[in-house]
Amino acid sequence: MTPEEHQQEFLYQASKLGLEVTELSNQEIARAFINAPVDKIRSLNYCGAPCSSSELIPQPDWATMQHARNAKPSAWLKSQVLCSSTYDGSVSYLVAKWQERKGLGRIFAAICRAKLKHPQRLLDLYQISDEDDDNVALQRICQVVTDIGFYGAAVSGLLGASKSAETRSYLMLFDIGNPNRGLLEKKRFATHTWDIVSLLGPYDNLGPDDIKQGIFEWRQNILTYCYTGGFSCEPWQTACQTALLVRNDGTVNLDHNTLTNCKAYKLLALAEQEGGEHGCDMIWENVVRFFLKTGNPRYNHEVSGLMAKYGQDSVSET
């Protein structure tokens, strides 16, 4: 969103809460927002607005992957672990699932054609087409969300940290499918916040036996790191990328060849081709967030023109 759209959305949501917005500053409205009943805030389905330059978020660059990949850590930071779940985009899946629009593959493909120099490369990589069933399309679109917005963010942080000789950085990937019943198929997707729930462990008795070893080693690695600073894989380096993968049967080390051949890495390489060091942010803001934003009826008109020009009958990329 632009700063103006960010502000308009903030005031709109505050009005829905019954807050008076005409005579108050943004800071005063924000305080009233915080003090509103939690159930009323939840009923807004207000997931925040993706803007990094407004009165409420005044620094234009800090909330970008481009900033992270160039931000050298403070000298006092001796080590860090950056983590991503393999389906963190599930939070976007839940939002989009409740939006009343059809033809999601067709809409996403049109957005890619309108916004990217090489749209078909992204669509082919994730096997997204105009004809996809909406459930299938949304699952694949939210894998793009995961790989560009969560894995990509983690890698951006690692790139920034690699500029410091004082900071060792490790990458951890969580890939234990959520065993709880929900909108997504059980045990197939390592969803947003399930990694934290499994780490903290209040519901171990409800989980199946076949994931217990993975969860045990997940916790053991985090606790060992917090207590000793030691970690079960080598530090991540640009020329020698490594990661610790958490899966049902335990943890395994991923080497450079494995990581650089995965779908997420290929998406980041495509992002570089699209916009250099700004590429991840471009795909995140112009494709992913635009797709999610225009599922809201208040912004649906922004995608209507794209459908006429870049829909199924548009000329294929050469």
PDB file of C-alpha atoms in Angstrom:
ATOM      1  CA  MET A   1       0.000   0.000   0.000  1.00  0.00           C
ATOM      2  CA  THR A   2       0.987   3.589  -0.445  1.00  0.00           C
ATOM      3  CA  PRO A   3       1.282   5.704   2.710  1.00  0.00           C
ATOM      4  CA  GLU A   4      -2.078   7.290   1.832  1.00  0.00           C
ATOM      5  CA  GLU A   5      -3.770   3.897   1.470  1.00  0.00           C
ATOM      6  CA  HIS A   6      -2.155   2.728   4.707  1.00  0.00           C
ATOM      7  CA  GLN A   7      -3.601   5.731   6.531  1.00  0.00           C
ATOM      8  CA  GLN A   8      -7.043   5.330   4.955  1.00  0.00           C
ATOM      9  CA  GLU A   9      -7.182   1.654   5.938  1.00  0.00           C
ATOM     10  CA  PHE A  10      -6.068   2.434   9.503  1.00  0.00           C
ATOM     11  CA  LEU A  11      -8.820   5.029   9.933  1.00  0.00           C
ATOM     12  CA  TYR A  12     -11.402   2.746   8.318  1.00  0.00           C
ATOM     13  CA  GLN A  13     -10.633  -0.094  10.720  1.00  0.00           C
ATOM     14  CA  ALA A  14     -10.638   2.265  13.705  1.00  0.00           C
ATOM     15  CA  SER A  15     -14.076   3.539  12.658  1.00  0.00           C
ATOM     16  CA  LYS A  16     -15.358  -0.041  12.492  1.00  0.00           C
ATOM     17  CA  LEU A  17     -14.311  -0.378  16.132  1.00  0.00           C
ATOM     18  CA  GLY A  18     -16.497   2.624  16.949  1.00  0.00           C
ATOM     19  CA  LEU A  19     -13.543   4.933  17.592  1.00  0.00           C
ATOM     20  CA  GLU A  20     -13.802   8.642  16.887  1.00  0.00           C
ATOM     21  CA  VAL A  21     -11.091   9.461  14.379  1.00  0.00           C
ATOM     22  CA  THR A  22     -11.777  13.001  13.185  1.00  0.00           C
ATOM     23  CA  GLU A  23     -10.282  14.894  16.125  1.00  0.00           C
ATOM     24  CA  LEU A  24      -7.529  12.494  17.192  1.00  0.00           C
ATOM     25  CA  SER A  25      -3.921  12.078  16.132  1.00  0.00           C
ATOM     26  CA  ASN A  26      -2.702   8.749  14.826  1.00  0.00           C
ATOM     27  CA  GLN A  27      -0.937   8.073  18.104  1.00  0.00           C
ATOM     28  CA  GLU A  28      -4.146   8.687  20.060  1.00  0.00           C
ATOM     29  CA  ILE A  29      -6.126   6.435  17.725  1.00  0.00           C
ATOM     30  CA  ALA A  30      -3.483   3.731  18.041  1.00  0.00           C
ATOM     31  CA  ARG A  31      -3.705   3.875  21.851  1.00  0.00           C
ATOM     32  CA  ALA A  32      -7.503   3.606  21.668  1.00  0.00           C
ATOM     33  CA  PHE A  33      -7.083   0.668  19.274  1.00  0.00           C
ATOM     34  CA  ILE A  34      -4.809  -1.101  21.775  1.00  0.00           C
ATOM     35  CA  ASN A  35      -7.286  -0.561  24.602  1.00  0.00           C
ATOM     36  CA  ALA A  36     -10.287  -1.897  22.653  1.00  0.00           C
ATOM     37  CA  PRO A  37     -11.712  -5.327  23.579  1.00  0.00           C
ATOM     38  CA  VAL A  38      -9.660  -8.105  22.024  1.00  0.00           C
ATOM     39  CA  ASP A  39     -12.715  -9.872  20.574  1.00  0.00           C
ATOM     40  CA  LYS A  40     -13.723  -6.719  18.710  1.00  0.00           C
ATOM     41  CA  ILE A  41     -10.233  -6.342  17.266  1.00  0.00           C
ATOM     42  CA  ARG A  42     -10.288  -9.966  16.125  1.00  0.00           C
ATOM     43  CA  SER A  43     -13.660  -9.468  14.452  1.00  0.00           C
ATOM     44  CA  LEU A  44     -12.114  -6.855  12.153  1.00  0.00           C
ATOM     45  CA  ASN A  45      -9.959  -9.476  10.379  1.00  0.00           C
ATOM     46  CA  TYR A  46      -7.438  -6.631  10.120  1.00  0.00           C
ATOM     47  CA  CYS A  47      -4.077  -8.171   9.296  1.00  0.00           C
ATOM     48  CA  GLY A  48      -2.121  -4.963   9.061  1.00  0.00           C
ATOM     49  CA  ALA A  49      -1.187  -2.907   6.042  1.00  0.00           C
ATOM     50  CA  PRO A  50       2.032  -3.525   4.109  1.00  0.00           C
ATOM     51  CA  CYS A  51       3.452  -0.038   4.118  1.00  0.00           C
ATOM     52  CA  SER A  52       6.881   1.023   5.344  1.00  0.00           C
ATOM     53  CA  SER A  53       6.572   4.770   4.959  1.00  0.00           C
ATOM     54  CA  SER A  54       3.843   6.580   6.869  1.00  0.00           C
ATOM     55  CA  GLU A  55       3.426   8.589  10.052  1.00  0.00           C
ATOM     56  CA  LEU A  56       3.023   5.327  11.985  1.00  0.00           C
ATOM     57  CA  ILE A  57       6.022   3.686  10.268  1.00  0.00           C
ATOM     58  CA  PRO A  58       8.235   6.658   9.415  1.00  0.00           C
ATOM     59  CA  GLN A  59      11.397   4.915   8.217  1.00  0.00           C
ATOM     60  CA  PRO A  60      10.971   3.939   4.560  1.00  0.00           C
ATOM     61  CA  ASP A  61      13.602   1.221   4.378  1.00  0.00           C
ATOM     62  CA  TRP A  62      13.777  -0.671   7.651  1.00  0.00           C
ATOM     63  CA  ALA A  63      10.942  -3.109   6.901  1.00  0.00           C
ATOM     64  CA  THR A  64      12.408  -4.409   3.646  1.00  0.00           C
ATOM     65  CA  MET A  65      14.465  -7.420   2.671  1.00  0.00           C
ATOM     66  CA  GLN A  66      16.772  -5.088   0.772  1.00  0.00           C
ATOM     67  CA  HIS A  67      17.554  -3.336   4.065  1.00  0.00           C
ATOM     68  CA  ALA A  68      18.100  -6.660   5.860  1.00  0.00           C
ATOM     69  CA  ARG A  69      20.555  -7.957   3.285  1.00  0.00           C
ATOM     70  CA  ASN A  70      22.708  -4.837   3.733  1.00  0.00           C
ATOM     71  CA  ALA A  71      22.371  -4.432   7.503  1.00  0.00           C
ATOM     72  CA  LYS A  72      25.575  -5.494   9.249  1.00  0.00           C
ATOM     73  CA  PRO A  73      24.837  -6.746  12.792  1.00  0.00           C
ATOM     74  CA  SER A  74      26.120  -4.937  15.842  1.00  0.00           C
ATOM     75  CA  ALA A  75      29.530  -6.131  16.970  1.00  0.00           C
ATOM     76  CA  TRP A  76      28.097  -7.444  20.247  1.00  0.00           C
ATOM     77  CA  LEU A  77      25.964 -10.031  18.415  1.00  0.00           C
ATOM     78  CA  LYS A  78      28.142 -13.141  18.449  1.00  0.00           C
ATOM     79  CA  SER A  79      25.661 -15.572  16.894  1.00  0.00           C
ATOM     80  CA  GLN A  80      22.037 -15.941  15.819  1.00  0.00           C
ATOM     81  CA  VAL A  81      19.586 -18.529  14.474  1.00  0.00           C
ATOM     82  CA  LEU A  82      17.158 -17.499  11.740  1.00  0.00           C
ATOM     83  CA  CYS A  83      14.225 -19.825  11.221  1.00  0.00           C
ATOM     84  CA  SER A  84      11.440 -20.302   8.703  1.00  0.00           C
ATOM     85  CA  SER A  85       8.680 -22.883   8.482  1.00  0.00           C
ATOM     86  CA  THR A  86       8.209 -24.495   5.101  1.00  0.00           C
ATOM     87  CA  TYR A  87       4.593 -23.278   4.914  1.00  0.00           C
ATOM     88  CA  ASP A  88       4.608 -20.002   6.831  1.00  0.00           C
ATOM     89  CA  GLY A  89       2.323 -18.689   4.096  1.00  0.00           C
ATOM     90  CA  SER A  90      -0.526 -20.544   5.800  1.00  0.00           C
ATOM     91  CA  VAL A  91      -1.447 -17.285   7.541  1.00  0.00           C
ATOM     92  CA  SER A  92      -2.136 -15.781   4.107  1.00  0.00           C
ATOM     93  CA  TYR A  93      -4.019 -18.937   3.123  1.00  0.00           C
ATOM     94  CA  LEU A  94      -6.411 -18.401   6.026  1.00  0.00           C
ATOM     95  CA  VAL A  95      -6.976 -14.767   5.076  1.00  0.00           C
ATOM     96  CA  ALA A  96      -7.527 -15.496   1.381  1.00  0.00           C
ATOM     97  CA  LYS A  97      -9.742 -18.511   2.096  1.00  0.00           C
ATOM     98  CA  TRP A  98     -12.360 -16.269   3.651  1.00  0.00           C
ATOM     99  CA  GLN A  99     -12.287 -13.759   0.812  1.00  0.00           C
ATOM    100  CA  GLU A 100     -15.194 -14.164  -1.572  1.00  0.00           C
ATOM    101  CA  ARG A 101     -13.569 -14.382  -4.982  1.00  0.00           C
ATOM    102  CA  LYS A 102     -13.091 -17.130  -7.527  1.00  0.00           C
ATOM    103  CA  GLY A 103     -10.545 -17.931 -10.227  1.00  0.00           C
ATOM    104  CA  LEU A 104      -7.548 -17.439  -7.952  1.00  0.00           C
ATOM    105  CA  GLY A 105      -5.038 -19.017 -10.322  1.00  0.00           C
ATOM    106  CA  ARG A 106      -6.250 -16.799 -13.154  1.00  0.00           C
ATOM    107  CA  ILE A 107      -6.048 -13.684 -10.970  1.00  0.00           C
ATOM    108  CA  PHE A 108      -2.567 -14.490  -9.657  1.00  0.00           C
ATOM    109  CA  ALA A 109      -1.286 -15.292 -13.152  1.00  0.00           C
ATOM    110  CA  ALA A 110      -2.627 -11.984 -14.479  1.00  0.00           C
ATOM    111  CA  ILE A 111      -0.908 -10.099 -11.647  1.00  0.00           C
ATOM    112  CA  CYS A 112       2.375 -11.853 -12.442  1.00  0.00           C
ATOM    113  CA  ARG A 113       2.057 -10.968 -16.133  1.00  0.00           C
ATOM    114  CA  ALA A 114       1.346  -7.355 -15.261  1.00  0.00           C
ATOM    115  CA  LYS A 115       4.059  -6.916 -12.653  1.00  0.00           C
ATOM    116  CA  LEU A 116       6.995  -9.136 -13.681  1.00  0.00           C
ATOM    117  CA  LYS A 117       9.451  -9.206 -16.555  1.00  0.00           C
ATOM    118  CA  HIS A 118       9.478 -13.006 -16.562  1.00  0.00           C
ATOM    119  CA  PRO A 119       6.057 -14.017 -15.198  1.00  0.00           C
ATOM    120  CA  GLN A 120       5.914 -17.473 -16.715  1.00  0.00           C
ATOM    121  CA  ARG A 121       9.109 -18.508 -14.930  1.00  0.00           C
ATOM    122  CA  LEU A 122       7.451 -17.957 -11.565  1.00  0.00           C
ATOM    123  CA  LEU A 123       4.182 -19.586 -12.656  1.00  0.00           C
ATOM    124  CA  ASP A 124       6.002 -22.635 -14.045  1.00  0.00           C
ATOM    125  CA  LEU A 125       8.204 -22.957 -10.967  1.00  0.00           C
ATOM    126  CA  TYR A 126       5.129 -23.249  -8.734  1.00  0.00           C
ATOM    127  CA  GLN A 127       2.891 -24.943 -11.326  1.00  0.00           C
ATOM    128  CA  ILE A 128       0.252 -22.217 -11.132  1.00  0.00           C
ATOM    129  CA  SER A 129      -2.089 -21.874 -14.099  1.00  0.00           C
ATOM    130  CA  ASP A 130      -5.274 -20.033 -15.051  1.00  0.00           C
ATOM    131  CA  GLU A 131      -7.253 -23.278 -14.951  1.00  0.00           C
ATOM    132  CA  ASP A 132      -6.289 -24.382 -11.438  1.00  0.00           C
ATOM    133  CA  ASP A 133      -8.942 -25.332  -8.928  1.00  0.00           C
ATOM    134  CA  ASP A 134      -9.113 -22.527  -6.356  1.00  0.00           C
ATOM    135  CA  ASN A 135      -7.959 -24.707  -3.442  1.00  0.00           C
ATOM    136  CA  VAL A 136      -4.979 -25.992  -5.410  1.00  0.00           C
ATOM    137  CA  ALA A 137      -4.122 -22.519  -6.699  1.00  0.00           C
ATOM    138  CA  LEU A 138      -4.284 -20.973  -3.234  1.00  0.00           C
ATOM    139  CA  GLN A 139      -2.053 -23.659  -1.726  1.00  0.00           C
ATOM    140  CA  ARG A 140       0.552 -23.014  -4.419  1.00  0.00           C
ATOM    141  CA  ILE A 141       0.252 -19.233  -4.210  1.00  0.00           C
ATOM    142  CA  CYS A 142       0.812 -19.388  -0.461  1.00  0.00           C
ATOM    143  CA  GLN A 143       3.938 -21.458  -1.068  1.00  0.00           C
ATOM    144  CA  VAL A 144       5.165 -18.445  -3.041  1.00  0.00           C
ATOM    145  CA  VAL A 145       4.210 -16.311  -0.025  1.00  0.00           C
ATOM    146  CA  THR A 146       6.291 -18.600   2.192  1.00  0.00           C
ATOM    147  CA  ASP A 147       9.329 -18.734  -0.032  1.00  0.00           C
ATOM    148  CA  ILE A 148       9.589 -15.031  -0.851  1.00  0.00           C
ATOM    149  CA  GLY A 149       8.305 -13.515   2.392  1.00  0.00           C
ATOM    150  CA  PHE A 150       9.604 -15.876   5.070  1.00  0.00           C
ATOM    151  CA  TYR A 151      12.438 -17.956   3.630  1.00  0.00           C
ATOM    152  CA  GLY A 152      13.474 -14.926   1.578  1.00  0.00           C
ATOM    153  CA  ALA A 153      13.420 -12.725   4.661  1.00  0.00           C
ATOM    154  CA  ALA A 154      15.566 -15.214   6.580  1.00  0.00           C
ATOM    155  CA  VAL A 155      18.099 -15.423   3.752  1.00  0.00           C
ATOM    156  CA  SER A 156      18.151 -11.620   3.500  1.00  0.00           C
ATOM    157  CA  GLY A 157      19.042 -11.462   7.179  1.00  0.00           C
ATOM    158  CA  LEU A 158      21.765 -14.050   6.635  1.00  0.00           C
ATOM    159  CA  LEU A 159      23.201 -12.031   3.759  1.00  0.00           C
ATOM    160  CA  GLY A 160      23.360  -8.961   5.975  1.00  0.00           C
ATOM    161  CA  ALA A 161      24.953 -10.905   8.811  1.00  0.00           C
ATOM    162  CA  SER A 162      27.564 -12.347   6.434  1.00  0.00           C
ATOM    163  CA  LYS A 163      29.072  -8.871   6.247  1.00  0.00           C
ATOM    164  CA  SER A 164      30.196  -9.233   9.851  1.00  0.00           C
ATOM    165  CA  ALA A 165      33.143 -11.403  10.864  1.00  0.00           C
ATOM    166  CA  GLU A 166      31.954 -11.246  14.483  1.00  0.00           C
ATOM    167  CA  THR A 167      28.523 -12.853  13.987  1.00  0.00           C
ATOM    168  CA  ARG A 168      27.947 -16.551  13.287  1.00  0.00           C
ATOM    169  CA  SER A 169      24.550 -17.141  11.690  1.00  0.00           C
ATOM    170  CA  TYR A 170      22.614 -20.371  11.356  1.00  0.00           C
ATOM    171  CA  LEU A 171      19.566 -21.242   9.274  1.00  0.00           C
ATOM    172  CA  MET A 172      16.894 -23.563  10.654  1.00  0.00           C
ATOM    173  CA  LEU A 173      13.947 -24.827   8.590  1.00  0.00           C
ATOM    174  CA  PHE A 174      10.910 -26.334  10.292  1.00  0.00           C
ATOM    175  CA  ASP A 175       9.146 -29.021   8.237  1.00  0.00           C
ATOM    176  CA  ILE A 176       6.888 -30.985  10.588  1.00  0.00           C
ATOM    177  CA  GLY A 177       3.349 -30.902   9.230  1.00  0.00           C
ATOM    178  CA  ASN A 178       0.708 -29.450  11.528  1.00  0.00           C
ATOM    179  CA  PRO A 179      -1.203 -32.446  12.986  1.00  0.00           C
ATOM    180  CA  ASN A 180      -4.168 -30.342  14.088  1.00  0.00           C
ATOM    181  CA  ARG A 181      -7.429 -30.168  12.185  1.00  0.00           C
ATOM    182  CA  GLY A 182      -8.012 -26.997  10.193  1.00  0.00           C
ATOM    183  CA  LEU A 183      -8.567 -25.613   6.725  1.00  0.00           C
ATOM    184  CA  LEU A 184      -5.352 -27.220   5.467  1.00  0.00           C
ATOM    185  CA  GLU A 185      -4.763 -30.963   5.222  1.00  0.00           C
ATOM    186  CA  LYS A 186      -3.493 -32.429   8.506  1.00  0.00           C
ATOM    187  CA  LYS A 187       0.207 -33.345   8.788  1.00  0.00           C
ATOM    188  CA  ARG A 188       1.026 -31.995   5.313  1.00  0.00           C
ATOM    189  CA  PHE A 189       1.889 -28.337   5.959  1.00  0.00           C
ATOM    190  CA  ALA A 190       4.390 -26.924   8.473  1.00  0.00           C
ATOM    191  CA  THR A 191       2.209 -23.935   9.224  1.00  0.00           C
ATOM    192  CA  HIS A 192       2.757 -20.486  10.696  1.00  0.00           C
ATOM    193  CA  THR A 193       3.013 -20.580  14.533  1.00  0.00           C
ATOM    194  CA  TRP A 194       2.723 -24.400  14.725  1.00  0.00           C
ATOM    195  CA  ASP A 195       6.520 -24.399  14.964  1.00  0.00           C
ATOM    196  CA  ILE A 196       6.316 -22.207  18.073  1.00  0.00           C
ATOM    197  CA  VAL A 197       3.496 -24.257  19.611  1.00  0.00           C
ATOM    198  CA  SER A 198       5.490 -27.461  19.089  1.00  0.00           C
ATOM    199  CA  LEU A 199       8.629 -25.844  20.496  1.00  0.00           C
ATOM    200  CA  LEU A 200       6.928 -24.695  23.706  1.00  0.00           C
ATOM    201  CA  GLY A 201       5.155 -28.018  24.108  1.00  0.00           C
ATOM    202  CA  PRO A 202       1.830 -27.469  25.912  1.00  0.00           C
ATOM    203  CA  TYR A 203      -0.062 -29.972  23.732  1.00  0.00           C
ATOM    204  CA  ASP A 204       2.389 -32.861  23.345  1.00  0.00           C
ATOM    205  CA  ASN A 205      -0.195 -35.352  24.533  1.00  0.00           C
ATOM    206  CA  LEU A 206      -2.433 -34.485  21.585  1.00  0.00           C
ATOM    207  CA  GLY A 207       0.194 -35.094  18.900  1.00  0.00           C
ATOM    208  CA  PRO A 208       0.825 -38.332  17.003  1.00  0.00           C
ATOM    209  CA  ASP A 209       3.784 -40.517  17.934  1.00  0.00           C
ATOM    210  CA  ASP A 210       5.460 -40.233  14.527  1.00  0.00           C
ATOM    211  CA  ILE A 211       6.427 -36.573  15.053  1.00  0.00           C
ATOM    212  CA  LYS A 212       7.673 -36.794  18.643  1.00  0.00           C
ATOM    213  CA  GLN A 213      11.307 -37.448  17.742  1.00  0.00           C
ATOM    214  CA  GLY A 214      11.383 -34.430  15.440  1.00  0.00           C
ATOM    215  CA  ILE A 215       9.860 -32.176  18.075  1.00  0.00           C
ATOM    216  CA  PHE A 216      12.262 -33.495  20.720  1.00  0.00           C
ATOM    217  CA  GLU A 217      15.299 -32.703  18.556  1.00  0.00           C
ATOM    218  CA  TRP A 218      13.785 -29.314  17.567  1.00  0.00           C
ATOM    219  CA  ARG A 219      13.622 -28.337  21.237  1.00  0.00           C
ATOM    220  CA  GLN A 220      16.970 -29.898  22.099  1.00  0.00           C
ATOM    221  CA  ASN A 221      18.752 -27.882  19.425  1.00  0.00           C
ATOM    222  CA  ILE A 222      17.164 -24.595  20.502  1.00  0.00           C
ATOM    223  CA  LEU A 223      17.812 -25.196  24.202  1.00  0.00           C
ATOM    224  CA  THR A 224      21.402 -26.293  23.570  1.00  0.00           C
ATOM    225  CA  TYR A 225      21.995 -23.205  21.469  1.00  0.00           C
ATOM    226  CA  CYS A 226      20.524 -20.890  24.125  1.00  0.00           C
ATOM    227  CA  TYR A 227      22.567 -22.528  26.869  1.00  0.00           C
ATOM    228  CA  THR A 228      25.912 -23.139  25.133  1.00  0.00           C
ATOM    229  CA  GLY A 229      25.833 -21.252  21.834  1.00  0.00           C
ATOM    230  CA  GLY A 230      26.498 -24.508  20.025  1.00  0.00           C
ATOM    231  CA  PHE A 231      24.457 -25.570  17.015  1.00  0.00           C
ATOM    232  CA  SER A 232      24.102 -28.788  15.028  1.00  0.00           C
ATOM    233  CA  CYS A 233      25.183 -27.458  11.651  1.00  0.00           C
ATOM    234  CA  GLU A 234      27.841 -25.188  10.239  1.00  0.00           C
ATOM    235  CA  PRO A 235      27.255 -21.409  10.091  1.00  0.00           C
ATOM    236  CA  TRP A 236      25.550 -20.185   6.922  1.00  0.00           C
ATOM    237  CA  GLN A 237      27.823 -18.522   4.370  1.00  0.00           C
ATOM    238  CA  THR A 238      26.965 -17.077   0.982  1.00  0.00           C
ATOM    239  CA  ALA A 239      29.384 -19.368  -0.829  1.00  0.00           C
ATOM    240  CA  CYS A 240      28.654 -22.352   1.417  1.00  0.00           C
ATOM    241  CA  GLN A 241      25.002 -22.332   2.449  1.00  0.00           C
ATOM    242  CA  THR A 242      23.883 -24.756   5.148  1.00  0.00           C
ATOM    243  CA  ALA A 243      20.743 -25.349   7.181  1.00  0.00           C
ATOM    244  CA  LEU A 244      19.310 -27.596   9.856  1.00  0.00           C
ATOM    245  CA  LEU A 245      16.022 -29.140   8.711  1.00  0.00           C
ATOM    246  CA  VAL A 246      13.506 -30.217  11.368  1.00  0.00           C
ATOM    247  CA  ARG A 247      11.296 -33.064  10.144  1.00  0.00           C
ATOM    248  CA  ASN A 248       9.146 -35.810  11.671  1.00  0.00           C
ATOM    249  CA  ASP A 249      11.970 -38.254  12.373  1.00  0.00           C
ATOM    250  CA  GLY A 250      14.474 -35.723  13.684  1.00  0.00           C
ATOM    251  CA  THR A 251      16.876 -33.108  12.346  1.00  0.00           C
ATOM    252  CA  VAL A 252      19.144 -33.373   9.307  1.00  0.00           C
ATOM    253  CA  ASN A 253      21.816 -31.114   7.873  1.00  0.00           C
ATOM    254  CA  LEU A 254      21.257 -29.632   4.419  1.00  0.00           C
ATOM    255  CA  ASP A 255      24.321 -28.797   2.355  1.00  0.00           C
ATOM    256  CA  HIS A 256      24.942 -26.085  -0.213  1.00  0.00           C
ATOM    257  CA  ASN A 257      23.933 -28.221  -3.181  1.00  0.00           C
ATOM    258  CA  THR A 258      20.608 -29.208  -1.595  1.00  0.00           C
ATOM    259  CA  LEU A 259      19.700 -25.651  -0.635  1.00  0.00           C
ATOM    260  CA  THR A 260      20.655 -24.091  -3.966  1.00  0.00           C
ATOM    261  CA  ASN A 261      18.541 -26.627  -5.842  1.00  0.00           C
ATOM    262  CA  CYS A 262      15.360 -26.124  -3.821  1.00  0.00           C
ATOM    263  CA  LYS A 263      12.348 -24.257  -5.186  1.00  0.00           C
ATOM    264  CA  ALA A 264      12.679 -21.398  -2.707  1.00  0.00           C
ATOM    265  CA  TYR A 265      16.279 -20.699  -3.745  1.00  0.00           C
ATOM    266  CA  LYS A 266      15.239 -20.694  -7.404  1.00  0.00           C
ATOM    267  CA  LEU A 267      12.549 -18.119  -6.585  1.00  0.00           C
ATOM    268  CA  LEU A 268      15.141 -15.880  -4.907  1.00  0.00           C
ATOM    269  CA  ALA A 269      17.352 -16.223  -7.988  1.00  0.00           C
ATOM    270  CA  LEU A 270      14.390 -15.185 -10.149  1.00  0.00           C
ATOM    271  CA  ALA A 271      13.814 -12.218  -7.836  1.00  0.00           C
ATOM    272  CA  GLU A 272      17.418 -11.125  -8.426  1.00  0.00           C
ATOM    273  CA  GLN A 273      16.767 -11.214 -12.176  1.00  0.00           C
ATOM    274  CA  GLU A 274      13.603  -9.176 -11.713  1.00  0.00           C
ATOM    275  CA  GLY A 275      15.006  -6.415  -9.553  1.00  0.00           C
ATOM    276  CA  GLY A 276      18.494  -7.049  -8.234  1.00  0.00           C
ATOM    277  CA  GLU A 277      18.738  -6.639  -4.478  1.00  0.00           C
ATOM    278  CA  HIS A 278      15.242  -5.083  -4.515  1.00  0.00           C
ATOM    279  CA  GLY A 279      13.796  -8.136  -6.281  1.00  0.00           C
ATOM    280  CA  CYS A 280      12.439  -9.954  -3.233  1.00  0.00           C
ATOM    281  CA  ASP A 281      10.635  -6.830  -2.057  1.00  0.00           C
ATOM    282  CA  MET A 282       9.268  -6.244  -5.551  1.00  0.00           C
ATOM    283  CA  ILE A 283       7.713  -9.712  -5.743  1.00  0.00           C
ATOM    284  CA  TRP A 284       6.530  -9.497  -2.129  1.00  0.00           C
ATOM    285  CA  GLU A 285       4.860  -6.109  -2.524  1.00  0.00           C
ATOM    286  CA  ASN A 286       3.834  -6.008  -6.191  1.00  0.00           C
ATOM    287  CA  VAL A 287       2.713  -9.608  -6.613  1.00  0.00           C
ATOM    288  CA  VAL A 288       2.069 -11.385  -3.294  1.00  0.00           C
ATOM    289  CA  ARG A 289       0.720  -8.527  -1.196  1.00  0.00           C
ATOM    290  CA  PHE A 290      -1.146  -7.062  -4.161  1.00  0.00           C
ATOM    291  CA  PHE A 291      -2.881 -10.413  -4.675  1.00  0.00           C
ATOM    292  CA  LEU A 292      -3.900 -10.583  -1.007  1.00  0.00           C
ATOM    293  CA  LYS A 293      -4.910  -6.938  -0.816  1.00  0.00           C
ATOM    294  CA  THR A 294      -7.198  -7.093  -3.854  1.00  0.00           C
ATOM    295  CA  GLY A 295      -9.111 -10.001  -2.322  1.00  0.00           C
ATOM    296  CA  ASN A 296     -10.669  -7.343  -0.103  1.00  0.00           C
ATOM    297  CA  PRO A 297     -13.777  -5.976  -1.896  1.00  0.00           C
ATOM    298  CA  ARG A 298     -12.609  -2.446  -1.099  1.00  0.00           C
ATOM    299  CA  TYR A 299      -9.561  -2.933  -3.335  1.00  0.00           C
ATOM    300  CA  ASN A 300     -10.853  -5.465  -5.845  1.00  0.00           C
ATOM    301  CA  HIS A 301     -11.243  -2.790  -8.519  1.00  0.00           C
ATOM    302  CA  GLU A 302      -7.434  -2.480  -8.696  1.00  0.00           C
ATOM    303  CA  VAL A 303      -7.150  -5.933 -10.264  1.00  0.00           C
ATOM    304  CA  SER A 304     -10.116  -5.667 -12.639  1.00  0.00           C
ATOM    305  CA  GLY A 305      -8.200  -3.768 -15.310  1.00  0.00           C
ATOM    306  CA  LEU A 306      -5.321  -6.239 -15.144  1.00  0.00           C
ATOM    307  CA  MET A 307      -7.657  -9.135 -15.844  1.00  0.00           C
ATOM    308  CA  ALA A 308      -8.812  -7.608 -19.117  1.00  0.00           C
ATOM    309  CA  LYS A 309      -5.258  -7.011 -20.337  1.00  0.00           C
ATOM    310  CA  TYR A 310      -3.292  -9.860 -18.763  1.00  0.00           C
ATOM    311  CA  GLY A 311      -5.899 -12.615 -18.300  1.00  0.00           C
ATOM    312  CA  GLN A 312      -5.937 -16.039 -19.852  1.00  0.00           C
ATOM    313  CA  ASP A 313      -6.108 -14.763 -23.429  1.00  0.00           C
ATOM    314  CA  SER A 314      -3.035 -12.532 -23.129  1.00  0.00           C
ATOM    315  CA  VAL A 315       0.034 -13.159 -25.256  1.00  0.00           C
ATOM    316  CA  SER A 316       2.407 -15.730 -23.721  1.00  0.00           C
ATOM    317  CA  GLU A 317       5.849 -14.643 -22.566  1.00  0.00           C
ATOM    318  CA  THR A 318       8.583 -15.297 -25.100  1.00  0.00           C
TER     319      THR A 318
END
